[in-house]
């Protein structure tokens, strides 16, 4: 009853009855045996500590904690393997001796430390930046390597070597002289081991005889001449000319270069030639350029690779009238003066020669020591004493013919200059070069006023002006003829493009018909191409030469006649 009464109320305690028994609390009972968890706690704490100090297991695919930097970069250690002496499993080995980590170390540094360890017994550990090996020796040598011996050590070694050398010489002095002089002894071999001719210098001749001195002077003089400036400016060849016609003047006293009085244009309408009329064959090698006599075209001048320049009759006999010989190498370019009485020749012998057409005399010779690629007169009548030449040293040189002096140099190009074309009433001229660009110059001012260069442009070895003066046609080495305007902007006309011929690698000449209706050009396969100016379509092609058709000229008066030249040495006349 007392026990029941003690649980009767929760909040109110029953009054204490002196006769009642005291309250007794029963202890908690558990059926599980008592376990000592001290070792478990120590094990968990130890694993946590090892997890913080041990490296990661490379066989695990999941990491259950955040590893520290030291754990991530610690060397790889695997579980002990019963058959591996070093305790690494086969999957963790990349070498038969265990696991080898790649280290980035320069070959020079490795050789330095390797040789230092072999000599002194210590070296630098690259992984820890500390020394390993014999540390006492390292302290004695002040941690020097085999490649950075201090100055006092080097001086000490030099003194030791000198001392050893002096001791060897002292020992040699004590040796019997008979042994030194006897080639069969070891002493003689040791003394003469450096050279088999040692000890035989006393027999050398010091002074030269008179004949040897004379030969030496002549040889030195010859060498000096070869190394002098004559190599840049060789002596010009002796010029001569041969007239092949019947007489140089007719019964009225007129010169053989005088144009016929009845030579004039019948009309202004040009036609495409169809058939071969005449062939001139007098050059023994290829013909590089042809030029009709200005305004009349009754003569045609040709430049040959056989070093000769010839002028041919077009109207009457069709024969060679005169041969001009004055160059020692192939002639590159020719150009008439406005009246045709004079002309220039440019050759690979680095000379430009100014010829009299009628007499064949060389009036003047010009050279800068470089190869001239193109020569031009100034087209103005009052400037016929001005010569412009594009040279192989990237310059356009301007001479005054009267004084023979260079008056101006235009030197903005980055390659050899190929063409010079006057535009805008001869106030400006356009030049093309091997640097794949076009440059426009004001005459007399060596400053480029327009520079045309695009990544898609190729070198342009030939340029011809349109008869109306508003356009120029440029032969591009990507097998097309491009048209540029000669107005202020000098921009490319993208609507006009003439293609179909093969000129890559050849400086084939491009030209216009006198009325401007047709564009023509030679190509590398011996054909002459004719395009219509308005439609840009191919009008006709003629198979002209065997090999390269390098030059093509339209007759200035007879509108349906064209002359072509090629590397087969022929000049052909088409009607």
Coordinates of C-alpha atoms in Angstrom, one line a residue, residues 52 258 290 364 381 412 435 455 464 482 484 553:
X52 CA 46.0 13.6 -41.4
X258 CA 63.4 58.4 -141.5
X290 CA 60.8 44.3 -128.7
X364 CA 76.9 57.8 -122.9
X381 CA 59.3 66.7 -124.7
X412 CA 61.2 53.0 -100.7
X435 CA 58.1 43.1 -102.9
X455 CA 48.1 40.0 -98.8
X464 CA 50.9 49.0 -119.5
X482 CA 44.6 43.4 -113.0
X484 CA 44.0 49.9 -111.6
X553 CA 53.6 44.9 -129.2

